[in-house]
């Protein structure tokens, strides 16, 4: 069952201030992993996109909470949340239409990015002043010679909410935007090959500060003007549990990525929760140790941050565990993932790769960033 999106969230408009600053010591970014293939006939190949950082006219919400009684939108409206509709586009990514410094744009919702990031080619569009940093762009396949820039966006308006003084990192997203001009689609899992220009990524820094909640299936972003609230998160846990959801605690690791406990064919590991990844990507060595077979994808490669490329394979996993939530006969992508992303030198911090949108959306993921919890529900659960 696929939920129908609620039309609105009953709140007034809010203005939020981000007093943080963009640090020179940016965490590594898995970057934008963009797949290139000679043949795109298989659905699996069509979903092969990943975005994780290592380091339109906006429509206000005006529906009344009582019209959504018993729904997530109704619950959060009563808690005073602001909201923004998301759009799902090719590659299974979620985007939010925004106005940055009073100019229209679009940002990819990316829990795999520690910081909000703006494309170098959009700097003039939003009238940004950029300072240099000493941090190299790094990601899925390692670090490049490119260095991040830093800046601050005066205002980012989305839905009926405005965030002010937002520190951002600056890097080149040309590979991701090349030959991707076109309208958004309205389908749950988009198959269109076109995307409008991506001006950047909305990262974890702002999501955590303002207690944001991402509803991957209903395509909604909820924002708490008062920031994270433990009582709201407790109420959300109870609300979703009564509707068949499984709660999986998230941990903020040393790279400022949220990860969860997991397992591959019974072998314990962890996964980074990444709404910016269209598909789940597992490190090749981890996959081999977990006794999974590999099938090469000839002609398919991934473009990571800084223009770095890597080859891909695929495999079927008999059982993919996400906390206590289990998926059987799951298909995932396999790549040589950078040890910086995997945190492979630390047994307590290491992970196997990223949990992507194909399993987040199909299992109705609700991500309580402020409450550090991922909620999943099987499609056949009533």
XYZ file of C-alpha atoms in Angstrom:
382
model
C 0.000 0.000 0.000
C 1.257 3.486 -0.893
C 0.061 6.335 1.261
C -1.578 9.299 -0.424
C 0.160 12.604 0.302
C -1.645 14.992 2.625
C -2.336 18.301 0.935
C -1.124 20.533 3.742
C 0.069 21.049 7.288
C -1.863 23.346 9.592
C 0.693 25.817 10.870
C 1.597 29.441 10.588
C 4.771 30.495 8.808
C 7.973 30.422 10.851
C 11.365 32.045 10.550
C 14.297 30.114 11.959
C 17.836 31.273 12.539
C 20.890 29.065 12.149
C 23.661 30.558 14.249
C 26.148 27.882 13.223
C 29.092 28.495 10.934
C 30.568 26.528 8.079
C 33.722 24.889 9.425
C 36.896 24.541 7.391
C 37.219 20.965 8.601
C 34.303 19.681 6.526
C 33.558 15.999 6.767
C 34.057 13.770 3.756
C 31.294 13.463 1.228
C 30.247 10.356 -0.606
C 29.401 13.005 -3.091
C 26.933 12.499 -5.865
C 27.310 8.991 -7.153
C 25.953 9.226 -10.671
C 25.661 6.072 -12.706
C 26.571 5.839 -16.368
C 25.586 2.754 -18.363
C 25.494 1.662 -21.957
C 22.234 -0.189 -21.384
C 19.609 0.999 -18.913
C 16.965 -1.647 -19.536
C 16.880 -3.090 -16.040
C 15.019 -1.277 -13.303
C 17.981 -1.864 -11.028
C 20.252 0.136 -13.292
C 17.760 2.977 -13.570
C 17.962 3.497 -9.818
C 21.746 3.599 -9.616
C 22.330 7.012 -8.134
C 23.792 7.929 -4.758
C 24.415 11.168 -2.931
C 26.174 11.325 0.404
C 28.592 13.914 1.728
C 31.584 12.963 3.892
C 32.718 16.223 5.650
C 8.983 27.179 -8.138
C 6.665 29.237 -6.279
C 6.346 27.956 -2.770
C 2.933 26.723 -1.671
C 2.016 27.540 1.947
C 0.212 24.885 3.961
C -3.297 25.937 4.876
C -5.340 22.775 5.499
C -6.739 22.232 8.965
C -5.404 19.529 11.257
C -8.887 18.143 11.842
C -9.052 17.282 8.137
C -6.130 14.914 8.654
C -7.249 13.401 11.936
C -5.319 10.220 12.784
C -2.582 10.853 10.214
C 1.060 11.828 10.596
C 0.397 15.281 9.163
C -2.391 15.781 11.698
C -0.225 14.610 14.588
C 2.652 16.919 13.669
C 0.317 19.858 13.012
C -0.818 19.622 16.626
C 2.844 19.768 17.679
C 3.320 23.061 15.813
C 5.456 21.771 12.936
C 5.874 23.661 9.668
C 5.911 21.628 6.483
C 7.101 21.521 2.890
C 5.977 19.260 0.065
C 8.720 17.209 -1.560
C 8.976 16.105 -5.195
C 10.274 12.701 -6.276
C 12.280 12.804 -9.486
C 14.368 10.520 -11.669
C 16.864 8.480 -9.711
C 14.319 8.186 -6.878
C 15.621 11.337 -5.204
C 13.502 13.667 -3.074
C 13.689 17.420 -3.712
C 12.273 20.469 -1.993
C 11.500 23.629 -4.017
C 13.071 26.575 -2.194
C 13.664 30.287 -2.386
C 17.271 31.124 -1.465
C 17.986 34.802 -0.965
C 14.623 35.429 -2.670
C 15.566 33.442 -5.785
C 13.984 30.148 -6.773
C 15.912 26.906 -6.586
C 15.733 23.255 -5.654
C 17.613 21.234 -3.032
C 18.007 17.474 -2.776
C 17.023 16.099 0.652
C 20.204 14.382 1.804
C 20.575 12.828 5.245
C 23.926 11.511 3.988
C 25.313 15.055 3.859
C 26.607 16.505 7.144
C 26.284 20.041 5.758
C 24.029 21.885 3.362
C 25.865 22.230 0.060
C 25.442 24.620 -2.887
C 26.592 23.969 -6.467
C 29.469 26.176 -7.601
C 27.469 27.049 -10.714
C 24.655 28.453 -8.534
C 26.828 30.839 -6.507
C 26.051 33.855 -8.714
C 22.390 32.917 -8.936
C 21.999 33.263 -5.175
C 24.474 36.139 -4.801
C 26.829 34.244 -2.471
C 30.261 35.359 -1.293
C 32.600 32.356 -1.215
C 35.652 31.881 0.968
C 38.283 29.199 0.379
C 38.849 26.272 2.736
C 41.667 23.781 3.098
C 39.369 20.757 2.903
C 39.507 18.449 -0.105
C 36.286 17.103 -1.557
C 36.047 13.419 -0.687
C 33.442 10.752 -1.080
C 32.485 7.229 -2.068
C 35.690 6.583 -4.032
C 38.154 8.697 -2.035
C 39.375 12.303 -2.018
C 39.986 14.576 -5.000
C 42.145 17.660 -5.546
C 39.050 19.887 -5.506
C 38.624 21.936 -2.329
C 35.386 23.009 -0.706
C 34.417 26.653 -0.560
C 32.335 28.076 2.284
C 29.579 30.662 2.393
C 26.401 31.645 4.185
C 22.891 31.872 2.740
C 20.849 34.694 4.289
C 17.469 32.995 3.811
C 16.154 29.623 2.634
C 12.354 29.477 2.384
C 10.649 26.099 1.937
C 6.950 25.454 2.311
C 5.693 27.748 5.070
C 9.050 27.985 6.817
C 12.107 30.203 6.428
C 15.585 29.376 7.768
C 18.071 32.238 8.031
C 21.853 32.602 8.128
C 22.576 29.065 6.916
C 26.262 28.049 6.652
C 26.915 26.091 3.440
C 29.736 24.294 1.667
C 30.389 25.024 -2.011
C 31.411 22.374 -4.570
C 30.937 21.525 -8.246
C 27.820 19.454 -9.058
C 28.249 19.701 -12.845
C 28.388 15.920 -13.331
C 25.089 15.506 -11.567
C 23.363 18.285 -13.492
C 24.700 17.522 -16.974
C 21.908 16.752 -19.460
C 19.284 16.662 -16.737
C 16.824 19.401 -17.624
C 13.131 18.630 -17.338
C 10.032 18.717 -15.177
C 9.422 16.764 -11.997
C 7.221 13.699 -12.130
C 4.363 12.924 -9.775
C 4.912 9.181 -9.489
C 6.002 7.420 -6.312
C 9.067 5.924 -8.016
C 9.963 8.177 -10.940
C 11.239 6.608 -14.145
C 11.846 9.804 -16.116
C 15.413 10.428 -17.205
C 15.095 14.168 -16.709
C 15.779 16.416 -13.719
C 15.607 20.152 -13.278
C 18.859 21.773 -12.223
C 19.967 20.767 -8.730
C 21.209 23.840 -6.873
C 22.474 21.876 -3.906
C 21.754 19.512 -1.029
C 19.888 20.128 2.229
C 22.112 18.470 4.819
C 21.966 17.130 8.368
C 23.236 20.277 10.068
C 19.954 22.114 9.510
C 17.843 18.962 9.876
C 19.212 18.312 13.361
C 19.023 21.942 14.543
C 15.376 22.260 13.588
C 14.187 18.768 14.528
C 13.198 17.907 10.959
C 11.222 14.788 10.070
C 11.412 13.272 6.570
C 8.458 11.202 5.356
C 9.936 9.346 2.384
C 6.695 7.742 1.158
C 4.318 10.707 1.531
C 7.051 13.006 0.294
C 6.894 15.567 3.087
C 9.475 17.473 5.112
C 8.375 18.642 8.579
C 10.240 21.349 10.499
C 10.000 22.138 14.218
C 10.478 25.899 14.783
C 11.545 25.148 18.350
C 14.166 22.563 17.400
C 14.395 18.924 18.581
C 11.926 17.984 21.304
C 12.180 14.691 23.189
C 8.501 14.653 24.148
C 7.496 15.121 20.499
C 9.817 12.266 19.485
C 8.332 10.047 22.199
C 4.847 10.860 20.971
C 5.898 10.153 17.383
C 7.311 6.769 18.421
C 4.006 5.832 20.047
C 1.988 7.128 17.085
C 3.981 5.152 14.511
C 4.279 2.011 16.645
C 0.491 1.803 16.836
C 0.456 1.796 13.053
C 2.838 -1.123 12.592
C 6.164 0.718 12.310
C 9.448 -0.621 13.683
C 11.706 1.906 15.431
C 15.446 1.692 14.680
C 17.712 4.004 16.733
C 20.195 6.097 14.734
C 23.701 7.002 15.870
C 25.746 10.029 14.757
C 29.162 8.643 13.807
C 32.578 10.304 13.604
C 31.891 11.518 10.048
C 28.636 13.180 11.131
C 26.572 10.540 9.332
C 23.596 8.851 10.953
C 23.969 5.076 10.928
C 21.898 2.158 12.219
C 22.643 -1.373 13.356
C 22.231 -3.907 10.580
C 23.180 -7.309 9.246
C 24.035 -8.950 5.911
C 23.046 -12.633 5.887
C 23.373 -12.658 9.673
C 26.756 -10.865 9.728
C 26.458 -7.862 12.028
C 27.355 -4.445 10.621
C 25.973 -0.898 10.363
C 24.471 1.164 7.509
C 24.497 4.913 6.871
C 20.931 6.219 6.436
C 21.095 8.147 3.171
C 18.055 9.755 1.539
C 20.426 11.128 -1.089
C 21.248 7.618 -2.346
C 18.735 6.195 -4.809
C 19.966 2.669 -4.163
C 21.634 0.771 -1.324
C 25.400 0.453 -1.838
C 27.529 -2.078 0.068
C 31.319 -2.258 0.202
C 32.684 -5.164 -1.856
C 34.931 -6.619 0.864
C 32.068 -6.544 3.348
C 29.790 -8.275 0.840
C 32.334 -11.063 0.263
C 32.760 -11.613 4.001
C 28.976 -11.832 4.273
C 28.912 -14.704 1.760
C 27.072 -12.884 -1.020
C 27.702 -13.552 -4.712
C 28.561 -10.742 -7.122
C 27.295 -10.034 -10.646
C 29.264 -7.507 -12.678
C 27.420 -4.635 -14.337
C 29.438 -4.173 -17.513
C 29.558 -0.602 -18.776
C 28.210 0.753 -15.488
C 30.266 3.096 -13.362
C 29.643 5.596 -10.629
C 30.748 9.231 -10.477
C 31.604 10.202 -6.921
C 32.489 13.508 -5.293
C 35.257 15.443 -6.962
C 34.725 13.658 -10.284
C 36.135 10.330 -9.032
C 34.729 7.160 -10.613
C 34.315 3.560 -9.505
C 32.977 0.317 -10.934
C 29.865 -1.443 -9.680
C 28.516 -4.940 -9.257
C 25.262 -6.184 -7.806
C 24.239 -8.980 -5.516
C 21.244 -10.570 -3.896
C 21.232 -10.673 -0.097
C 19.228 -13.494 1.463
C 18.484 -11.358 4.512
C 19.172 -7.654 4.952
C 18.706 -6.597 8.571
C 18.036 -2.980 9.555
C 17.869 -3.058 13.325
C 15.138 -5.605 14.072
C 13.523 -4.940 10.686
C 14.218 -7.684 8.109
C 14.182 -7.710 4.313
C 14.507 -11.035 2.490
C 16.014 -11.522 -0.971
C 17.138 -7.899 -1.191
C 19.149 -6.654 -4.180
C 21.946 -4.147 -3.556
C 24.778 -2.461 -5.461
C 28.390 -3.375 -4.662
C 31.392 -1.043 -4.947
C 34.861 -0.472 -3.505
C 33.827 2.136 -0.936
C 36.441 4.481 0.504
C 37.778 3.447 3.907
C 37.159 7.037 5.070
C 33.436 6.537 4.483
C 33.426 3.075 6.041
C 35.472 4.213 9.090
C 37.105 0.818 8.686
C 39.959 1.595 11.078
C 37.552 1.769 14.017
C 35.720 -1.423 14.957
C 33.137 0.512 16.956
C 32.451 3.040 14.183
C 32.739 0.956 11.009
C 29.853 0.462 8.588
C 29.117 -1.549 5.431
C 27.851 1.266 3.187
C 24.602 3.189 2.664
C 20.912 2.347 3.012
C 19.261 4.043 0.041
C 15.903 5.358 -1.067
C 14.676 2.195 -2.800
C 14.228 0.475 0.569
C 13.467 3.614 2.557
C 10.556 4.613 0.317
C 9.171 1.133 -0.346
C 9.091 0.499 3.407
C 7.440 3.855 4.215
C 10.450 5.300 6.049
C 9.866 8.155 8.471
C 13.143 9.673 9.651
C 13.017 11.622 12.906
C 16.332 13.437 12.577
C 15.972 15.386 15.823
C 14.952 12.246 17.725
C 17.631 10.127 16.023
C 15.263 7.377 14.938
C 14.349 5.618 11.689
C 10.881 4.075 11.359
C 10.094 1.356 8.795
C 6.962 -0.628 7.953
C 6.554 -3.552 5.552
C 4.229 -2.836 2.594
C 1.890 -5.669 3.614
C 1.550 -4.419 7.201
C -1.902 -3.047 8.083
